[in-house]
CSV table of C-alpha atoms and ligand atoms in Angstrom, one decimal:
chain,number,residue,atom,x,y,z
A,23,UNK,CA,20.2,-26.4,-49.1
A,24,UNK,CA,20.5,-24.0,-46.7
A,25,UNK,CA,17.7,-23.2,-44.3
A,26,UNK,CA,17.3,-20.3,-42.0
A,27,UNK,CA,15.9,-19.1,-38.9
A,28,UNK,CA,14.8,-15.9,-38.4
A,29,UNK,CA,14.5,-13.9,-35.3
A,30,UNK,CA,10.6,-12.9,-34.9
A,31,UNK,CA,9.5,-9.2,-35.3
A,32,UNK,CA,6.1,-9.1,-34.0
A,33,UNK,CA,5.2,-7.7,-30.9
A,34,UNK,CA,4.6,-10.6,-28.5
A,35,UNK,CA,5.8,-13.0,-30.3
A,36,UNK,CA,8.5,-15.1,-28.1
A,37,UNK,CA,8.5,-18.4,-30.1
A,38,UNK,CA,10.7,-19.8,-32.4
A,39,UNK,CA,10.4,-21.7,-35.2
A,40,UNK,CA,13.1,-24.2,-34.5
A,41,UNK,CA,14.8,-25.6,-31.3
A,42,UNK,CA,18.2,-26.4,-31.3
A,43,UNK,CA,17.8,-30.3,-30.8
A,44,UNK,CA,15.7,-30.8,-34.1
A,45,UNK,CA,18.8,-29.0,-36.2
A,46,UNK,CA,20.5,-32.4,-36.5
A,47,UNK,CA,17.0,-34.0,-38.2
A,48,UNK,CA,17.7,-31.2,-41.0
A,49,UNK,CA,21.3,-31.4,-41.1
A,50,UNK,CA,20.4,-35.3,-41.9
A,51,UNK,CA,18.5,-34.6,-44.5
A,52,UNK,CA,21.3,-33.1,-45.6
A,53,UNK,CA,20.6,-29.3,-45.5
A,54,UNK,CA,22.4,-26.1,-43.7
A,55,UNK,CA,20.7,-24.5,-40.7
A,56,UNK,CA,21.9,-20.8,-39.9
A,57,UNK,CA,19.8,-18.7,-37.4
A,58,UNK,CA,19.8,-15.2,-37.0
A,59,UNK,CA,21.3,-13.6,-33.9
A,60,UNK,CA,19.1,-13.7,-30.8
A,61,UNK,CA,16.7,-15.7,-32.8
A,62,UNK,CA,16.1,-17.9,-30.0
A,63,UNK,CA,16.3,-15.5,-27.4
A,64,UNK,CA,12.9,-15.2,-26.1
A,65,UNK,CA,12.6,-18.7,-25.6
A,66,UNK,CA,15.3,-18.5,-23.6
A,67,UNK,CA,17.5,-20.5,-26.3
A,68,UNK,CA,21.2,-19.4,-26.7
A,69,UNK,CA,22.5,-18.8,-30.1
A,70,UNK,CA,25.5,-21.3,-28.2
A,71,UNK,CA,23.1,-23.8,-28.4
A,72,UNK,CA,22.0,-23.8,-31.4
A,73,UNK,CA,26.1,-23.8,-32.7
A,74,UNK,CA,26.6,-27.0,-30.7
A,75,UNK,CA,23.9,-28.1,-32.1
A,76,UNK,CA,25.4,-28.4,-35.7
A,77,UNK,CA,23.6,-24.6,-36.9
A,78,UNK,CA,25.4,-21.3,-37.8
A,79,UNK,CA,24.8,-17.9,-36.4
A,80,UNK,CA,24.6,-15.3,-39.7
A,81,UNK,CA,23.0,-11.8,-39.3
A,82,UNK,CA,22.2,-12.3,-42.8
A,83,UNK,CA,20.9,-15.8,-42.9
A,84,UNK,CA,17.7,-14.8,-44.2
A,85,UNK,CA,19.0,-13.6,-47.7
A,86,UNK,CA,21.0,-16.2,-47.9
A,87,UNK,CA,18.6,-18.8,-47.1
A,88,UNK,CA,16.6,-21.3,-49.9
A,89,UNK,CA,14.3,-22.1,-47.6
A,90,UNK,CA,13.5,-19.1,-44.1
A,91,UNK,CA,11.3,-20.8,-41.3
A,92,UNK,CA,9.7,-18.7,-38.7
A,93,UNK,CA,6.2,-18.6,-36.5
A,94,UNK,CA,5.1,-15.8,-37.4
A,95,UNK,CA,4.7,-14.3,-41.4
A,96,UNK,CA,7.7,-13.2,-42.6
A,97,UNK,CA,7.3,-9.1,-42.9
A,98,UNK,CA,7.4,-7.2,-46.1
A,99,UNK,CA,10.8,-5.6,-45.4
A,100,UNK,CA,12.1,-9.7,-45.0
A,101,UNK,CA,10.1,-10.2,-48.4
A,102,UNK,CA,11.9,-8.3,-49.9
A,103,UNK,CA,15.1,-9.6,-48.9
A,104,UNK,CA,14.3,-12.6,-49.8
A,105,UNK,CA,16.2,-14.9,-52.4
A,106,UNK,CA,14.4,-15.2,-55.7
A,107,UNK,CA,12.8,-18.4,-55.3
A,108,UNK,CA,13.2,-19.2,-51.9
A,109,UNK,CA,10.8,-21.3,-49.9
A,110,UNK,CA,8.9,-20.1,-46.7
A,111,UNK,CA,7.3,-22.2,-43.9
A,112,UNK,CA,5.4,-20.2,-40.8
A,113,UNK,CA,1.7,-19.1,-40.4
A,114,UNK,CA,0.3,-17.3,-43.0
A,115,UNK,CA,-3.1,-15.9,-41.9
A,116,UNK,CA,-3.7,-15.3,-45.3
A,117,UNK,CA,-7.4,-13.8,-45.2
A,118,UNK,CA,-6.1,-11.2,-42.3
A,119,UNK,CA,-2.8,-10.5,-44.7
A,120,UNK,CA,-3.9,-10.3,-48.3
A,121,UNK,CA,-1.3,-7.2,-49.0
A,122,UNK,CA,1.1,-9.9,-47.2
A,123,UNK,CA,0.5,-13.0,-49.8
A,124,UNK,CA,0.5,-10.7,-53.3
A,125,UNK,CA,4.1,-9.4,-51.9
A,126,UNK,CA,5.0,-13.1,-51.9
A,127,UNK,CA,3.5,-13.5,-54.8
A,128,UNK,CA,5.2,-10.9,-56.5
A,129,UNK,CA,8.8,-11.9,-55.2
A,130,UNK,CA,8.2,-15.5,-56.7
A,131,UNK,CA,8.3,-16.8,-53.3
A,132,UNK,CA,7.1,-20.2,-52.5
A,133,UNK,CA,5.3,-19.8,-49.0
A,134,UNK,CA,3.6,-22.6,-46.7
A,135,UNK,CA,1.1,-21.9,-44.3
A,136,UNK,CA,1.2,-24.5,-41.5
A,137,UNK,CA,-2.6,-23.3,-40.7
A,138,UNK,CA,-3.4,-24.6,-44.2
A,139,UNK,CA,-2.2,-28.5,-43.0
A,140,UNK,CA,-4.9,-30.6,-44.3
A,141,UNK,CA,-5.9,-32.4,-41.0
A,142,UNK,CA,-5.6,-35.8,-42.1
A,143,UNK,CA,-3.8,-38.3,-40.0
A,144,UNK,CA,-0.6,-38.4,-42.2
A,145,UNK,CA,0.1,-35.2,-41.6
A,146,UNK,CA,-0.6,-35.0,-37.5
A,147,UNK,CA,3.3,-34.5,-37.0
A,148,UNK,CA,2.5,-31.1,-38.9
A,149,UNK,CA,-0.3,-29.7,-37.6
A,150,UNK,CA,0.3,-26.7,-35.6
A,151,UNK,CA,-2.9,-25.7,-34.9
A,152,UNK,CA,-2.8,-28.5,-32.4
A,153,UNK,CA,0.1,-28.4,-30.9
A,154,UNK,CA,-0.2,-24.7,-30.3
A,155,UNK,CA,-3.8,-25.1,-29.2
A,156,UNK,CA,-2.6,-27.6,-26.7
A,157,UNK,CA,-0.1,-25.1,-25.1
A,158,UNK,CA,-2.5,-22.2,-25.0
A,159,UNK,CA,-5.4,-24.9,-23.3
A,160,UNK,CA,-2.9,-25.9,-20.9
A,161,UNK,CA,-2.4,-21.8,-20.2
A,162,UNK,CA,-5.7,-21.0,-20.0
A,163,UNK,CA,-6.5,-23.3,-17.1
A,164,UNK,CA,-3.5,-22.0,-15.4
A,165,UNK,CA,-4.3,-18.8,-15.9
A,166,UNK,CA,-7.8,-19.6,-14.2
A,167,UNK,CA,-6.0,-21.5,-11.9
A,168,UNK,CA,-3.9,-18.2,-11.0
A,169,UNK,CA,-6.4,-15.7,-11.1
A,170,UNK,CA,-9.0,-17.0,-9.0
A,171,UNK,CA,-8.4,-17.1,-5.1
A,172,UNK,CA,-9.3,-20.3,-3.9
A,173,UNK,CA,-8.8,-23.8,-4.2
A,174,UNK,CA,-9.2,-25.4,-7.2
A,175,UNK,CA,-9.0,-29.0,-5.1
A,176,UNK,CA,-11.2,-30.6,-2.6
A,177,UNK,CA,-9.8,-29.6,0.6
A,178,UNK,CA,-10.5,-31.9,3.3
A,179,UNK,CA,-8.4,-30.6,6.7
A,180,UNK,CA,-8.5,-30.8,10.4
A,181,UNK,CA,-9.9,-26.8,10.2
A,182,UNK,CA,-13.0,-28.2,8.0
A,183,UNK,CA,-13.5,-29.1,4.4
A,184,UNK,CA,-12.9,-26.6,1.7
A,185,UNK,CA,-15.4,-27.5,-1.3
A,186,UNK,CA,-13.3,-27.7,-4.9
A,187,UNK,CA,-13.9,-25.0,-7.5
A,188,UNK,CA,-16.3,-25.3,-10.1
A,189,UNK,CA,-14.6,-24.9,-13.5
A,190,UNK,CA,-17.1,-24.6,-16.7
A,191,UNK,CA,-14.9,-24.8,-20.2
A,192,UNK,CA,-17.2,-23.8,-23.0
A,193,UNK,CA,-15.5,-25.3,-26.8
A,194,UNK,CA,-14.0,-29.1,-26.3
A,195,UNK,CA,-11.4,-29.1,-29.2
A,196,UNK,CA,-7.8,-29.7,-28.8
A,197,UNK,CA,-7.6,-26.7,-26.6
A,198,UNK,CA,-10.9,-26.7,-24.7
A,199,UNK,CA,-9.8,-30.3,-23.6
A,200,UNK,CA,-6.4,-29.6,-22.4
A,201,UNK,CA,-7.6,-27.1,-20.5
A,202,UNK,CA,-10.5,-29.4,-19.1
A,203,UNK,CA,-7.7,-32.2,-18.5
A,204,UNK,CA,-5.5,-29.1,-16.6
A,205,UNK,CA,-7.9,-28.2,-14.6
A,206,UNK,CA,-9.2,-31.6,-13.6
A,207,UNK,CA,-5.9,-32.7,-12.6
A,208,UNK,CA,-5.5,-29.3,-10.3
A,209,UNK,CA,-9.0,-31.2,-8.7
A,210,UNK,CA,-11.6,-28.2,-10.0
A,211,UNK,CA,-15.1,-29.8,-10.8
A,212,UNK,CA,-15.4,-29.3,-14.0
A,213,UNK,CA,-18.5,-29.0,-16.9
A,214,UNK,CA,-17.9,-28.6,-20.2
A,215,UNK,CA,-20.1,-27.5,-23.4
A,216,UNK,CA,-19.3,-28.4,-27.7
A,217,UNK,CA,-21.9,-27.9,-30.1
A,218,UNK,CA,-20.0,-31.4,-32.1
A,219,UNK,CA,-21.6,-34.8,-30.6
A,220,UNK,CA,-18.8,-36.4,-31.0
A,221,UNK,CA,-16.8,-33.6,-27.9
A,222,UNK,CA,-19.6,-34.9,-25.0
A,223,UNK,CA,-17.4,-38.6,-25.3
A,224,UNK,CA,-14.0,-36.5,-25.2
A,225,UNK,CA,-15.3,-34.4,-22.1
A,226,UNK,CA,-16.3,-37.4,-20.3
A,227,UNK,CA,-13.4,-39.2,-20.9
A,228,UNK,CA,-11.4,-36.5,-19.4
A,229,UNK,CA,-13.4,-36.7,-16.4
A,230,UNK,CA,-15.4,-33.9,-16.5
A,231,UNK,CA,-19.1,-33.5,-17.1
A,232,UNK,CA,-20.4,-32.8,-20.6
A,233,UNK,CA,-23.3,-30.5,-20.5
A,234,UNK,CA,-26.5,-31.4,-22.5
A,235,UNK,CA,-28.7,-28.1,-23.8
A,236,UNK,CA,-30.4,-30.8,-26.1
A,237,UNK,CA,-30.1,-28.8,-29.2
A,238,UNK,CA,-29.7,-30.0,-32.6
A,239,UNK,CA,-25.6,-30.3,-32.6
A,240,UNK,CA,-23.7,-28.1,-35.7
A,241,UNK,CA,-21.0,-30.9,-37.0
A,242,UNK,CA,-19.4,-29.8,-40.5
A,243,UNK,CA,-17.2,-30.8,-42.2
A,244,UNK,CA,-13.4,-32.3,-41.5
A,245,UNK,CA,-15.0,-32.7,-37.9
A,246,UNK,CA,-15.5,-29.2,-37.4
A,247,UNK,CA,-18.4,-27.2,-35.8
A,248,UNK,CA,-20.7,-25.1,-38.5
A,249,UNK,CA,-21.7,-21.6,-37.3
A,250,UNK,CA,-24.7,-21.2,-35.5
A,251,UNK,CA,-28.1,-19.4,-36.4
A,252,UNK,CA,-28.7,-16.1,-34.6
A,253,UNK,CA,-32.0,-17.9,-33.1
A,254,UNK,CA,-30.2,-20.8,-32.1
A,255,UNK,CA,-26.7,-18.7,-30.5
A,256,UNK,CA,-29.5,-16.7,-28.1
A,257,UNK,CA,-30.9,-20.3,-27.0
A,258,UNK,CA,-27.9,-21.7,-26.4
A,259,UNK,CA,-26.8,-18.9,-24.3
A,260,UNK,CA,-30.0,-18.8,-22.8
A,261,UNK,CA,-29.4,-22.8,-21.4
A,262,UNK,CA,-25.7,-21.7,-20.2
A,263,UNK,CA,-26.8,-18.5,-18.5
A,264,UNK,CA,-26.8,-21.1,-15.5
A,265,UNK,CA,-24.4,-23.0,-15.9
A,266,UNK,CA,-22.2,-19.8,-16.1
A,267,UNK,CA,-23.6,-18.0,-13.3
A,268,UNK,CA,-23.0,-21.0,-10.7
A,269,UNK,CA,-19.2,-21.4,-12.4
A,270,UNK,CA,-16.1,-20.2,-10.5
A,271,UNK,CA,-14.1,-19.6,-13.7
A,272,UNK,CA,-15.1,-19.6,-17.0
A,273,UNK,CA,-12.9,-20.9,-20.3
A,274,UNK,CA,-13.9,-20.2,-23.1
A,275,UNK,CA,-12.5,-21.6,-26.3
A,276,UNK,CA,-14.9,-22.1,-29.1
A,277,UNK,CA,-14.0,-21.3,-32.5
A,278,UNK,CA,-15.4,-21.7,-36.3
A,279,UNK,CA,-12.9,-22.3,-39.4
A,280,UNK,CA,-12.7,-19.1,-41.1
A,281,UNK,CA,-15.2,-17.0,-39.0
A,282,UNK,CA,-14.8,-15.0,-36.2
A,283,UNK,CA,-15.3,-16.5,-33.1
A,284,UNK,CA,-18.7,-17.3,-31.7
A,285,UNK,CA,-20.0,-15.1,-29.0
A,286,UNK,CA,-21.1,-17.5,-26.7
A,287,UNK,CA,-21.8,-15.2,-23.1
A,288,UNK,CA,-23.3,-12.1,-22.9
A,289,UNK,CA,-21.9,-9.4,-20.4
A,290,UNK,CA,-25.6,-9.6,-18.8
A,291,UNK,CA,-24.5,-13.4,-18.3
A,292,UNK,CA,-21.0,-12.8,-16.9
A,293,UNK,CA,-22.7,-9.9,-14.3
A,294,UNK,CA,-24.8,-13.0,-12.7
A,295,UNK,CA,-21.5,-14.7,-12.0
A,296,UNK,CA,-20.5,-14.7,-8.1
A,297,UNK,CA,-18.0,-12.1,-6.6
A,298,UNK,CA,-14.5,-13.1,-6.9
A,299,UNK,CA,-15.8,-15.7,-10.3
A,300,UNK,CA,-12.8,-15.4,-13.2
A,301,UNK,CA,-13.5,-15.7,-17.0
A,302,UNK,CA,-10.3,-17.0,-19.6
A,303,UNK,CA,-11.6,-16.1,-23.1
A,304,UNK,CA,-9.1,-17.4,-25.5
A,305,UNK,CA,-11.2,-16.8,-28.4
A,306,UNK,CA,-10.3,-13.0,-27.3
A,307,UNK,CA,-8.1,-12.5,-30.5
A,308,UNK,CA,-10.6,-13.7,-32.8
A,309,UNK,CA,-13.4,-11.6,-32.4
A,310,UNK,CA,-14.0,-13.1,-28.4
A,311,UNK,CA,-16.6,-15.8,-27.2
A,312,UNK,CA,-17.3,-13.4,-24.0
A,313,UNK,CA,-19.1,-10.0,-24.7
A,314,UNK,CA,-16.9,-7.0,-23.3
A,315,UNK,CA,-12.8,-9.7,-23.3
A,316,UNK,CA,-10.1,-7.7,-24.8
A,317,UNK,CA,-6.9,-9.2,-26.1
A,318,UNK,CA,-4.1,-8.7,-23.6
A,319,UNK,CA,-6.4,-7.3,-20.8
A,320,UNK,CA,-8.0,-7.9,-17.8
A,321,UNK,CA,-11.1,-6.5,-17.7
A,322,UNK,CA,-14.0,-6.6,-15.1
A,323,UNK,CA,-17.2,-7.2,-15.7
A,324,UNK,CA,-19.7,-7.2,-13.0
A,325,UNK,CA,-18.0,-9.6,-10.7
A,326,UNK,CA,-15.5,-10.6,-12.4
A,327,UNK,CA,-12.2,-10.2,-13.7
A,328,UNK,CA,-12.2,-11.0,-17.7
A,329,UNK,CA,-8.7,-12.1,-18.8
A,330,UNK,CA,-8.3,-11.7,-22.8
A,331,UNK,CA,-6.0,-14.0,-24.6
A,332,UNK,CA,-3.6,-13.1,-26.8
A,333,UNK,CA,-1.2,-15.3,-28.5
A,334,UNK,CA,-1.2,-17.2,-26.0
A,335,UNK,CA,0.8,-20.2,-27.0
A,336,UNK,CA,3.9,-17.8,-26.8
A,337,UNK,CA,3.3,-17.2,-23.2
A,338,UNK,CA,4.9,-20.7,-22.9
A,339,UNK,CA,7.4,-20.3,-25.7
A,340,UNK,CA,9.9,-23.0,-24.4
A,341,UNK,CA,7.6,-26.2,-25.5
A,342,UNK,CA,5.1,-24.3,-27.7
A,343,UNK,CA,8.4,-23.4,-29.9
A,344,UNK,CA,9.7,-27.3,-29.4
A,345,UNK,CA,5.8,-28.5,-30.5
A,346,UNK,CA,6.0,-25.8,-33.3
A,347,UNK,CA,9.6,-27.1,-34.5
A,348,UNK,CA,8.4,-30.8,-34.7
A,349,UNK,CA,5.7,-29.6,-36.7
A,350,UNK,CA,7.8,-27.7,-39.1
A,351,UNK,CA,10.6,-30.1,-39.6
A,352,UNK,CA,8.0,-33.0,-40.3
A,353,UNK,CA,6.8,-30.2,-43.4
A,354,UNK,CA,10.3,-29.8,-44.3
A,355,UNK,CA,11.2,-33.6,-44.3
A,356,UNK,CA,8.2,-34.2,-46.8
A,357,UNK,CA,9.6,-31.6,-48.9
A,358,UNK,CA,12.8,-32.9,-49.1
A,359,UNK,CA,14.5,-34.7,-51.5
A,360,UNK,CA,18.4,-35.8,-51.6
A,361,UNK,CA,19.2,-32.8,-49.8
A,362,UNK,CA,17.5,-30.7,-51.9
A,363,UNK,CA,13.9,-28.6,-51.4
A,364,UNK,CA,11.9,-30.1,-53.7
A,365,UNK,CA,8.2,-29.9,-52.5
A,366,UNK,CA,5.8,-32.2,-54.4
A,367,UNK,CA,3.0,-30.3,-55.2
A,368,UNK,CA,1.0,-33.7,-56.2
A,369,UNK,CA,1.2,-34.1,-52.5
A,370,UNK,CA,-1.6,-33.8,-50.6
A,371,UNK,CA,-0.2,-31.9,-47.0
A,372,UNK,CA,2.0,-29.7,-49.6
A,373,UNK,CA,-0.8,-28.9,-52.0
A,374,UNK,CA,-3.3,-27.9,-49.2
A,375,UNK,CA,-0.6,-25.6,-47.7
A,376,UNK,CA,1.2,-23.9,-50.9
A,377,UNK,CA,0.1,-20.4,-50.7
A,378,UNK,CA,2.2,-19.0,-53.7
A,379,UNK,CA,4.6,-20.7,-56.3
A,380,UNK,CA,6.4,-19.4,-59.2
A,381,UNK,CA,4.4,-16.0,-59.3
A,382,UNK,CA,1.2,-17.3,-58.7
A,383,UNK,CA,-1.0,-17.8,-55.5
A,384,UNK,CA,-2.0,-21.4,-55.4
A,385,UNK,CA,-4.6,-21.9,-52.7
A,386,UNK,CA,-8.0,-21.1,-54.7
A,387,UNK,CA,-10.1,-19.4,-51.8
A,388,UNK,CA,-7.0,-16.4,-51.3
A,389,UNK,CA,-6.6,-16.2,-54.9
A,390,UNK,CA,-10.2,-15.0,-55.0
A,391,UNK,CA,-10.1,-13.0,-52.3
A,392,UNK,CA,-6.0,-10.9,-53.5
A,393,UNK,CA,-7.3,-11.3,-57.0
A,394,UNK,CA,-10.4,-11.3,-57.2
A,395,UNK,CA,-13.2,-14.0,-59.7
B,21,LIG,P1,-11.5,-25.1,-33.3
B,21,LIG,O1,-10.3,-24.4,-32.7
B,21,LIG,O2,-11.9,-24.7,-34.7
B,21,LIG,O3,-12.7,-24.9,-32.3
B,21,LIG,C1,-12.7,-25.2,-31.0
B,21,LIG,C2,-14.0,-25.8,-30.5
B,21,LIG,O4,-15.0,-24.9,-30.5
B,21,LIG,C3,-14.5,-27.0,-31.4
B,21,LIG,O5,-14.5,-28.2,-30.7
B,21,LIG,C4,-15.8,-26.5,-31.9
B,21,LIG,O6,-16.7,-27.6,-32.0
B,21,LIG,C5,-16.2,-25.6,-30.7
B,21,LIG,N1,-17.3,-24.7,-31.0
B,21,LIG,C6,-17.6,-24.0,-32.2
B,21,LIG,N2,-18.7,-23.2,-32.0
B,21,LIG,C7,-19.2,-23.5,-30.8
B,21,LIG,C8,-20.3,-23.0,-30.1
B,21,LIG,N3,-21.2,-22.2,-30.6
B,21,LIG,N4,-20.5,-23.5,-28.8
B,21,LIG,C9,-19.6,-24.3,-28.3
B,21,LIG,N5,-18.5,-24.8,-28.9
B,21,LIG,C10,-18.3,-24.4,-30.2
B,21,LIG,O7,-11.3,-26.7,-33.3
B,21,LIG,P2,-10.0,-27.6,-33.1
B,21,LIG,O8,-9.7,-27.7,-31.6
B,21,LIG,O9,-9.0,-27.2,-34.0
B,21,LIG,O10,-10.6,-29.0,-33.5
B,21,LIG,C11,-11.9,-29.3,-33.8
B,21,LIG,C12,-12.1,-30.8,-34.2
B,21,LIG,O11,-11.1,-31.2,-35.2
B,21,LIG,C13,-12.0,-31.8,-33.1
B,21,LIG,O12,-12.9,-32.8,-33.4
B,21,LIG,C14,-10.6,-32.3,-33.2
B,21,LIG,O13,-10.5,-33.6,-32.7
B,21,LIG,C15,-10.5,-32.4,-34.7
B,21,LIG,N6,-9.1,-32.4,-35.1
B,21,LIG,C16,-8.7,-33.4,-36.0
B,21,LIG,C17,-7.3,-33.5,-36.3
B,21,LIG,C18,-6.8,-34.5,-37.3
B,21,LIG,O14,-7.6,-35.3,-37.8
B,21,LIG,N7,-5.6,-34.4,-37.7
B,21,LIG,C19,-6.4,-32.6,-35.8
B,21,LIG,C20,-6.9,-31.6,-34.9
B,21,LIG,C21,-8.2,-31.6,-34.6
């Protein structure tokens, strides 16, 4: 079958959904791999390197394509061109792109959402969520790491001793770790907040300090955190004012399945912070855990300068793409069957993730929200 590539047409977006050493795991399986012009460009990836890799270069690989693989959604003009039938595999923010899924719908399309990977440890080679929320971690502490002038280390010199910077990371899951493991190994103190019992462990074990407000924790379920109450948001940021104020830099990284992010620090609580202090909101996209972050913008507040993430895993597009590409061949290896596409919807990691099929939209909660009870 013959699988394609497509270059990415949203703004930002410098990732690519396959890297030229992972085309031979497809060709294996038997399938073709053609990639639009340039589509690797922005992760600096030649479209030479993806020919010695075993793949062709086709302007038109997308109509041609049974099954078109990208990061982001495909756009309605590339919906269109679609082949009748053909298979898609990307994200597929399908509450923030209704309009997006009934086009699919309507072209008979049968489109995967790699957000929609059940987590369940069979299908940790697919999960994208992690391996993108690992790259954007990793960034965010860097970005801290960057933006803030002084050490993050311990210091210890002939001139004196130069104290190490304190580092607060608010949200331990995949991300809020890496970037607690990045900025422990740049030496930063660091202190880190989850409202799950099970993140103070994690924290520790990364060598940082988990911070105990001793309130009632919010686990729900598949291991995520529950949304708070609006009495219980104001206490908690009421315990972290001061953990806040005394940080250098701040990361923030908490988010709730399905709900915008959780504001976690007031703009009253980011003025108390120390001249010079630097804030990382990641959530920034999402609706922002800091009061004032913007997406793609520095920002001051009081004291300090507010850095708002935005798609931040393609700000490192060499490995994000290379984690992303893992992720999506692992899909496509499950869906394939002596050299042919045939996804098993009986499966659990393909059911979970089917968005459309045949004319119809398959996953139950974006049925009801295109279609309606
Ligand atoms: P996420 O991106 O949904 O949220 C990030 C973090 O924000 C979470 O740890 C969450 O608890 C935290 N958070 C939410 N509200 C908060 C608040 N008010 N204050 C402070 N923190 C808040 O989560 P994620 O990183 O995708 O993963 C969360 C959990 O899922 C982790 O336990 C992780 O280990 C688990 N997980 C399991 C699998 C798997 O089984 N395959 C894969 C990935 C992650």
């Amino acid at each position: 079958m013959r699988i394609a590539v497509v270059r990415e047409t949203r703004e930002g977006e410098a990732r690519v959904a396959l890297v030229p050493e992972l085309v031979g795991k497809l060709t294996a399986l038997g399938h073709d791999v053609d990639i639009e012009p340039g589509a690797g460009r922005r992760a600096l990836i030649s479209d030479e390197e993806y020919l010695e890799a075993g793949a062709g270069v086709d302007p038109d690989a997308l109509a041609h394509a049974d099954l078109v693989v990208s990061v982001q959604p495909p756009n309605p003009e590339q919906v269109r061109r679609l082949r009748e039938g053909a298979l898609t595999v990307s994200f597929l923010p399908t509450t923030q792109e209704p309009g997006l899924v009934a086009d699919l719908r309507d072209v008979g399309a049968t489109a995967f959402a790699m957000e929609l990977v059940p987590r369940i440890s069979r299908a940790q080679s697919m999960d994208a969520l992690s391996s993108q929320a690992l790259v954007a971690g990793y960034r965010c502490a860097v970005v801290a790491a960057g933006m803030l002038r002084r050490f993050f280390p311990l210091n210890m010199t002939a001139a004196g001793t130069v104290p190490p910077a304190e580092v607060v990371v608010l949200g331990a899951g995949v991300a809020g770790l890496q970037a607690i493991a990045t900025a422990r190994r740049l030496g930063a103190v660091v202190k880190a907040y989850d409202v799950r019992p099970a993140a103070a462990e994690e924290i520790r074990s990364m060598g940082a300090q988990a911070i105990d407000l001793d309130l009632p924790a919010l686990e729900g379920a598949g291991g995520y955190a529950r949304e708070m109450t609006e009495d219980r948001a104001a206490l908690q940021m009421q315990l972290l004012a001061p953990y806040v104020a005394a940080a250098d830099a701040l990361i923030t990284t908490a988010a709730v399945p399905g709900r915008a992010a959780p504001l976690l620090v007031s703009a009253a609580m980011v003025e108390a912070m120390r001249p010079g202090s630097v804030v990382v909101d990641l959530a920034a996209e999402s609706g922002g855990n800091v009061e004032g972050a913007v997406a793609g913008e520095v920002v001051r507040i009081g004291n300090a300068q507010v850095w708002g993430g935005r798609n931040v895993a393609a700000q490192m597009p060499g490995p994000a793409s290379r984690l992303y590409a893992q992720n999506v061949v692992a899909l496509v290896t499950l869906m394939s069957v002596d050299g042919t596409l045939a996804p098993d919807l009986d499966d659990e990691i393909l059911a979970g993730c089917c968005v459309t099929r045949g004319g119809r939209i398959l996953h139950e909660p974006t049925r009801l929200l295109v279609e309606g009870a």
